CSV table of C-alpha atoms in Angstrom, one decimal:
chain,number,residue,atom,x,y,z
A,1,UNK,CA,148.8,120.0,88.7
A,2,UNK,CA,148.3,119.7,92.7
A,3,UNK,CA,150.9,121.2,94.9
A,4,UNK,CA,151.5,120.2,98.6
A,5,UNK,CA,151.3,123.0,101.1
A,6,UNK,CA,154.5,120.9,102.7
A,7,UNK,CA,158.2,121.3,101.5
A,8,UNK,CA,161.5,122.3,102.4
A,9,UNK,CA,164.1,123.9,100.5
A,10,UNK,CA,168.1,124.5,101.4
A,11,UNK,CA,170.5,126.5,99.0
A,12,UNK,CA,173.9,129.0,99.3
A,13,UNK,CA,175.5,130.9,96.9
A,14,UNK,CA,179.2,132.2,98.2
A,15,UNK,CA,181.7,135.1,96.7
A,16,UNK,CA,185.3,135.9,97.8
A,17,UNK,CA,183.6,137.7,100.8
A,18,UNK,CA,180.5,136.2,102.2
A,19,UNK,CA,178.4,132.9,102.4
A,20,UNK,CA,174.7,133.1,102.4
A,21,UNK,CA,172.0,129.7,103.1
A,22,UNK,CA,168.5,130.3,102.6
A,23,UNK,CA,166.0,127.8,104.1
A,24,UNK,CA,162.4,127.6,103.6
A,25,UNK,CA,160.0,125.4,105.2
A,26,UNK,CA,156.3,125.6,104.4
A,27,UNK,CA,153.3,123.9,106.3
A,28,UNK,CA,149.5,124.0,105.9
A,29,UNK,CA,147.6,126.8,106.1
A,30,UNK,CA,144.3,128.7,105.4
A,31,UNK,CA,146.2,131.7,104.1
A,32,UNK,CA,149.8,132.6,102.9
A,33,UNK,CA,151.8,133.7,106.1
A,34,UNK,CA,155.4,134.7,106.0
A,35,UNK,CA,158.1,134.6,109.2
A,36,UNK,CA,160.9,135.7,107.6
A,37,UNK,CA,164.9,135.6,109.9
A,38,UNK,CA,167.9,137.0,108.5
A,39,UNK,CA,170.6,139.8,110.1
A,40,UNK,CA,169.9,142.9,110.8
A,41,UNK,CA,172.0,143.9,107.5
A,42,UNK,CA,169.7,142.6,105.8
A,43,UNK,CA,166.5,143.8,107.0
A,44,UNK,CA,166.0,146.5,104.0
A,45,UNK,CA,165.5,143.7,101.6
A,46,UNK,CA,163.2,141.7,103.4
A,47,UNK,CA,160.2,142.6,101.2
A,48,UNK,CA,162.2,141.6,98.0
A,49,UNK,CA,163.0,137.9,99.4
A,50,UNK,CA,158.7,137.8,100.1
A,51,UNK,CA,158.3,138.9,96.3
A,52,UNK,CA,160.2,136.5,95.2
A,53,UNK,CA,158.9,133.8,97.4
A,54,UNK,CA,155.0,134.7,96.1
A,55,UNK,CA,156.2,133.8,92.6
A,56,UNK,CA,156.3,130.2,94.1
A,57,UNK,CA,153.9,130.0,96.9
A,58,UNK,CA,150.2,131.0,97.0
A,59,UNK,CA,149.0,129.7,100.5
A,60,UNK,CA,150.8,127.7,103.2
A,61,UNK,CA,152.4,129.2,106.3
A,62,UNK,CA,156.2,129.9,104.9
A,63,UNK,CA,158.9,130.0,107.5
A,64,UNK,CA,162.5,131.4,105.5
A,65,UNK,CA,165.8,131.6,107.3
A,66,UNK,CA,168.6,133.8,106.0
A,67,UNK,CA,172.3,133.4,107.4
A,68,UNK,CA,175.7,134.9,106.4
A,69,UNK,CA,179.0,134.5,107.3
A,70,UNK,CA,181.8,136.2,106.6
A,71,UNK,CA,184.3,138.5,108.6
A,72,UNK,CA,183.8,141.5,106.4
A,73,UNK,CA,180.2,142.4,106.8
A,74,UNK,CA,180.9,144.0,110.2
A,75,UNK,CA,183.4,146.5,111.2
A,76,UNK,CA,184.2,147.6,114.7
A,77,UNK,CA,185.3,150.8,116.3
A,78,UNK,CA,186.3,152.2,119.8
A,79,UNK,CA,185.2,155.2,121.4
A,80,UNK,CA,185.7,157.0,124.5
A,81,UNK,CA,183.4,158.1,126.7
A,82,UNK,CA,184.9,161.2,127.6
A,83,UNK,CA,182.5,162.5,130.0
A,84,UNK,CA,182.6,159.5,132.1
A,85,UNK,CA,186.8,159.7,131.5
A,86,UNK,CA,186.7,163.4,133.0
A,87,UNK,CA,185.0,161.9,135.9
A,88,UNK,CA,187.1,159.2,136.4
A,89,UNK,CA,190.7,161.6,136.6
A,90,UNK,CA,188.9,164.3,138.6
A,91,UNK,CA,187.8,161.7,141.4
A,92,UNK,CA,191.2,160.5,141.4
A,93,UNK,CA,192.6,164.0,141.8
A,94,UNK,CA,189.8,164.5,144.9
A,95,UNK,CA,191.7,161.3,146.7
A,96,UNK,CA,195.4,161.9,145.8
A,97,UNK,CA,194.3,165.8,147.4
A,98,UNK,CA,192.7,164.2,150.2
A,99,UNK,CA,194.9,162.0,151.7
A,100,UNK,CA,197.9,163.9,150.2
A,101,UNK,CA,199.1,161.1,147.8
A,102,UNK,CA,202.3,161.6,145.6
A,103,UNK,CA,201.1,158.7,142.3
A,104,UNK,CA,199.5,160.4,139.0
A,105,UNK,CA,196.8,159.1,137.4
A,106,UNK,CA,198.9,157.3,134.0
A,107,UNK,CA,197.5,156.0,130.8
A,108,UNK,CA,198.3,152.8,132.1
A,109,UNK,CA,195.2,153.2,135.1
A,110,UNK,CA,192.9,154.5,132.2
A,111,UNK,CA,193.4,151.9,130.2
A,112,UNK,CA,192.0,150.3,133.4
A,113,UNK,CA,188.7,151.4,133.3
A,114,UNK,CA,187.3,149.3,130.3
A,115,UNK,CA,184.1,151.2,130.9
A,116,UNK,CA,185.0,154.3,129.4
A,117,UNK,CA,186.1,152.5,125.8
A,118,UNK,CA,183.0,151.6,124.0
A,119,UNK,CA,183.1,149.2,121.1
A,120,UNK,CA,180.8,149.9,118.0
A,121,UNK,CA,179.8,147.4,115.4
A,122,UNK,CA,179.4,149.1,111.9
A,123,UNK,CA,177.5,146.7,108.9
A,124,UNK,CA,179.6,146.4,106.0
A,125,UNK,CA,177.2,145.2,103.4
A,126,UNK,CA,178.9,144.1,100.2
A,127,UNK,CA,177.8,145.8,96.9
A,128,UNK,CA,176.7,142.7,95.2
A,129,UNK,CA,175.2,141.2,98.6
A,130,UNK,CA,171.6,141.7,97.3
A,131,UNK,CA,172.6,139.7,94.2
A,132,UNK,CA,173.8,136.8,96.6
A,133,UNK,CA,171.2,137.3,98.6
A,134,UNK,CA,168.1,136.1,96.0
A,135,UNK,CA,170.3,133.6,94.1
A,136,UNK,CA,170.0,131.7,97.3
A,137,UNK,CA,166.6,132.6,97.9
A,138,UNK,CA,165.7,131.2,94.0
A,139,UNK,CA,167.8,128.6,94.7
A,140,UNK,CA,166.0,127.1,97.7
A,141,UNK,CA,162.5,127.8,96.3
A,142,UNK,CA,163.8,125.6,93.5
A,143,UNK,CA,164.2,122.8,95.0
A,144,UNK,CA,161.4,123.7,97.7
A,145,UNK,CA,158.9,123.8,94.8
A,146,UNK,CA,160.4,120.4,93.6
A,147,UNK,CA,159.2,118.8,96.8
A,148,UNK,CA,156.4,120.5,97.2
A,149,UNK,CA,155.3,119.2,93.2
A,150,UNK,CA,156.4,115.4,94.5
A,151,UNK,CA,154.3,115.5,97.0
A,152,UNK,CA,151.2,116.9,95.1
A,153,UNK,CA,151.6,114.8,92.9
A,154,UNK,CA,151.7,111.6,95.4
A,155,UNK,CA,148.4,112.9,97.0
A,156,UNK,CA,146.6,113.4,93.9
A,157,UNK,CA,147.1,109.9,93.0
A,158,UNK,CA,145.7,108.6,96.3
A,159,UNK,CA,143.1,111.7,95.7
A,160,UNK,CA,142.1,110.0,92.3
A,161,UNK,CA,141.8,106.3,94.6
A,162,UNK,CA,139.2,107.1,96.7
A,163,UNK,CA,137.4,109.1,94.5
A,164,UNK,CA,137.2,106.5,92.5
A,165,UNK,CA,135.7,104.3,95.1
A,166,UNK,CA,133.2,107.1,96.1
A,167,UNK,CA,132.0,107.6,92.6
A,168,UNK,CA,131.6,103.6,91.9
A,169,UNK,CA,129.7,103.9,95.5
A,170,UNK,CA,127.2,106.5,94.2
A,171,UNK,CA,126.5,104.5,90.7
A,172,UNK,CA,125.9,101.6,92.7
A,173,UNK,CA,123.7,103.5,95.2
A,174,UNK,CA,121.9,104.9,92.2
A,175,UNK,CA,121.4,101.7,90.5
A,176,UNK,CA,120.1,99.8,93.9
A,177,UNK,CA,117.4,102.7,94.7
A,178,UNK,CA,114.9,102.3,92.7
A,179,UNK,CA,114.0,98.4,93.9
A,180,UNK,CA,113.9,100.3,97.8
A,181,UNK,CA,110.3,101.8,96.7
A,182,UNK,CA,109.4,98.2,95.0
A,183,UNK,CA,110.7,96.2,97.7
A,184,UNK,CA,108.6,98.9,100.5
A,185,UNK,CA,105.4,98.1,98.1
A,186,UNK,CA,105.8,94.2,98.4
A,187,UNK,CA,106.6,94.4,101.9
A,188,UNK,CA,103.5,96.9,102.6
A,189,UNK,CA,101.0,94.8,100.1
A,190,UNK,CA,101.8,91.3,102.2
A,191,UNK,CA,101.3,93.3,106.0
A,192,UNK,CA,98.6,95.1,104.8
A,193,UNK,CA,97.0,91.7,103.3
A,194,UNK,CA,97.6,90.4,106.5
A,195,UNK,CA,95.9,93.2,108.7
A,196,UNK,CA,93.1,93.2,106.5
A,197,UNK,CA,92.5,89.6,105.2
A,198,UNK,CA,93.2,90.7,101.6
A,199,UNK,CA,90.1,93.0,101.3
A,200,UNK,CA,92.7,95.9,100.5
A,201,UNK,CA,92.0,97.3,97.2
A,202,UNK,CA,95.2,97.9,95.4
A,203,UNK,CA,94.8,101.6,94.5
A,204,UNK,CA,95.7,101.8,98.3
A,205,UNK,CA,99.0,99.9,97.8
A,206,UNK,CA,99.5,102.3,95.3
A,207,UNK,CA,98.9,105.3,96.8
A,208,UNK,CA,101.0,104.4,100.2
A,209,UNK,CA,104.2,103.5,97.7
A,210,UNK,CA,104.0,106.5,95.9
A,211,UNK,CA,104.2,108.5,99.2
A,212,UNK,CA,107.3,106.3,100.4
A,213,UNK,CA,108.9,106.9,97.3
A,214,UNK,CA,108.0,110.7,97.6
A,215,UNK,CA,109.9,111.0,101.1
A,216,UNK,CA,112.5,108.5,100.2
A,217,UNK,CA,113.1,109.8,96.9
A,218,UNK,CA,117.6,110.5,96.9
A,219,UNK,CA,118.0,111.0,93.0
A,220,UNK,CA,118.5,114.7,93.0
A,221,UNK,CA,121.1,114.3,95.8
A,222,UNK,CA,123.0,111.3,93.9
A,223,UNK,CA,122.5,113.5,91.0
A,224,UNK,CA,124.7,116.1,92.6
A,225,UNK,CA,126.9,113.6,94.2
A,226,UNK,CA,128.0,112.6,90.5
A,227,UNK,CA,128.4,116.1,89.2
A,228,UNK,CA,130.7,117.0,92.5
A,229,UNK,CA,133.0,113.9,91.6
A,230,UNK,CA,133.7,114.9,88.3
A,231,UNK,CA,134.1,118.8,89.1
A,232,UNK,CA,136.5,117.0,92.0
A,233,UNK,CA,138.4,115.0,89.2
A,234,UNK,CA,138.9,117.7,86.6
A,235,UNK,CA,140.1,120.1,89.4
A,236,UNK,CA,142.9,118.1,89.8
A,237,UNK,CA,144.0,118.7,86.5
A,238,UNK,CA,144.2,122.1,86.7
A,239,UNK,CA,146.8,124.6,87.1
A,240,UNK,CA,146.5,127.0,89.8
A,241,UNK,CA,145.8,126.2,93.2
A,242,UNK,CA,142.8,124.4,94.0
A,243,UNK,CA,142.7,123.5,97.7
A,244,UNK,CA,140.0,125.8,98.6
A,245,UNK,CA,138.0,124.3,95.9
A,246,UNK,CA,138.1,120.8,96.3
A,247,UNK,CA,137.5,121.5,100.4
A,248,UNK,CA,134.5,123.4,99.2
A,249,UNK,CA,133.5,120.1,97.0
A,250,UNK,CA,134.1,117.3,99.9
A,251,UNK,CA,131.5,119.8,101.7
A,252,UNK,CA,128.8,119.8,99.5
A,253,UNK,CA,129.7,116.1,99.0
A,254,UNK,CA,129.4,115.7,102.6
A,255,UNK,CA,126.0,117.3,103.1
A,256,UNK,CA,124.9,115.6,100.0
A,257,UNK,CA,125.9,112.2,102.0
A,258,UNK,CA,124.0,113.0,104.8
A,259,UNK,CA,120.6,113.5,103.0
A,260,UNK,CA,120.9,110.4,101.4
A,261,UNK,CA,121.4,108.8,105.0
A,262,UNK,CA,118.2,110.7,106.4
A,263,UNK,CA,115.9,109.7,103.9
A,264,UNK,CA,117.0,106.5,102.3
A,265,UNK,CA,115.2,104.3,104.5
A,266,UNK,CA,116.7,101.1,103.1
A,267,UNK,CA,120.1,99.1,105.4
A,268,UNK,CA,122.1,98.1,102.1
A,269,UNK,CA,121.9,102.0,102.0
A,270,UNK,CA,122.9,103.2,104.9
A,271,UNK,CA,125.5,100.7,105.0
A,272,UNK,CA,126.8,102.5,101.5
A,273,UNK,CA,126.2,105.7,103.5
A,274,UNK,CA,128.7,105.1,106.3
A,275,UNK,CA,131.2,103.9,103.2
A,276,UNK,CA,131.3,106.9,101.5
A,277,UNK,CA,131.3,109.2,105.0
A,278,UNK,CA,134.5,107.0,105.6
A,279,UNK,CA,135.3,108.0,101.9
A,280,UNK,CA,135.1,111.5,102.5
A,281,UNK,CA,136.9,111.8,105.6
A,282,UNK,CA,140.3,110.5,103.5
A,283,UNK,CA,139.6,113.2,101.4
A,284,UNK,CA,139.3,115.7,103.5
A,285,UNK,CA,142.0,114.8,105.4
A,286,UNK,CA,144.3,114.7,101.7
A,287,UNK,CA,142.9,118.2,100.8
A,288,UNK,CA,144.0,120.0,103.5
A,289,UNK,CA,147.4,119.4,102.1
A,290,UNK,CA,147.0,120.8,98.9
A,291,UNK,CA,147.7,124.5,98.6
């Protein structure tokens, strides 16, 4: 089965007390790479949410985003800063000393000074948070792996097109060859002919084909070039991932290609040449979707 290395997924799961969404988005990518966001609250069960995420993705770049609301998960305090409070009343009591003034300092000028009151914010995590926490987290890979499986399985259909096409290219490459060497042998026998007013033994003829045919000679390479399109095809039958793989194949195919083009010296071949590089690139392009 081929898998896209893009998707999105969305869910939430809600109790009495909170509401948690978990997005994922995943893009292409060599490796598997995590960003993971949520609240600080949270934080300690980061590595759990990655776990669970490797169950359903082995390479892509995965971006997951975690939010919560609810009123209880944070609780504040006050404090004083009583240090800062002492130093506060004992410069008043220098000025009231100082220019002899009657007024006390009263709560009512401490509550004043909003510096001295410092407000804390305590996490409140619920018991059952955690459980909350990866039922959205399953949820959105659900439906994440759901688009991810569409969209393999839209590629692998155009995968299975042009392959098609290239392979049908090859057998017809493979079929036209062998009339190159017979076609270079008329071609040399009429100049030859010509140069020599047909005093050429044949044995010559012969002998200057065979080497043509020697240097020419692309059957090991369309050989190859048939046994990389079927690996290619049965690959995308199987189960685990196989991007790697197939990008591995449309190399070899690739390199193949371009020994054919170097030594077929024929035009109806190179022209089959450029076809298949065009081919190739489609592919290429297709498997660096797949994860």
């Amino acid at each position: 089965m081929v898998t896209s290395m893009t998707g999105y997924g969305r869910e939430e799961a809600a109790n009495e007390q909170v509401k948690i969404f978990a997005e994922i988005k995943t893009v292409n990518h060599r490796f598997c790479e995590y960003t993971i966001r949520m609240p600080r609250q949270l934080l300690v069960l980061e590595e759990k949410v990655k776990k669970k995420a490797n169950q359903y993705i082995r390479r892509g770049r995965v971006e997951i985003f975690i939010t919560v609301e609810g009123d209880s998960l944070v609780s504040k305090k006050v404090k004083i800063d009583w240090d800062l409070a002492d130093q506060y009343v004992s410069l008043m009591d220098k000025v009231k000393g100082k220019y002899n003034l009657e007024s006390s300092v009263t709560l009512q000028d401490m509550l004043q000074l909003e510096s001295i009151f410092v407000t804390e914010e305590v996490p409140i995590v619920p018991t059952d948070l955690e459980a909350l926490l990866m039922e959205a987290v399953s949820g959105a890979l659900e439906n994440l792996k759901k688009m991810r499986t569409q969209e393999g399985q839209e590629l692998a259909q155009d995968l299975q097109l042009q392959l098609k096409k290239f392979g049908e290219i090859v057998v017809g490459v493979k079929n036209y060859a062998p009339s190159v060497v017979e076609k270079y042998k008329a071609r040399l026998a009429i100049k030859l002919a010509e140069l020599t007013e047909g005093l050429i033994e044949d044995s010559r003829i012969v002998t200057e084909a065979a080497i043509f045919a020697d240097k020419c000679d692309i059957n090991e390479e369309l050989t190859r070039l048939e046994s990389h399109v079927q690996q290619f095809s049965e690959t995308l039958t199987h189960g685990e991932p196989i991007g790697r793989k197939l990008d591995f194949l449309v190399q070899e195919m690739n390199r193949e290609v371009n020994t054919i083009g170097s030594k077929a010296n024929d035009s109806t071949i190179t022209k089959e040449v450029v076809e298949m590089k065009s081919l190739l690139e489609k592919l290429k392009e297709q498997v660096q979707n797949i994860e």
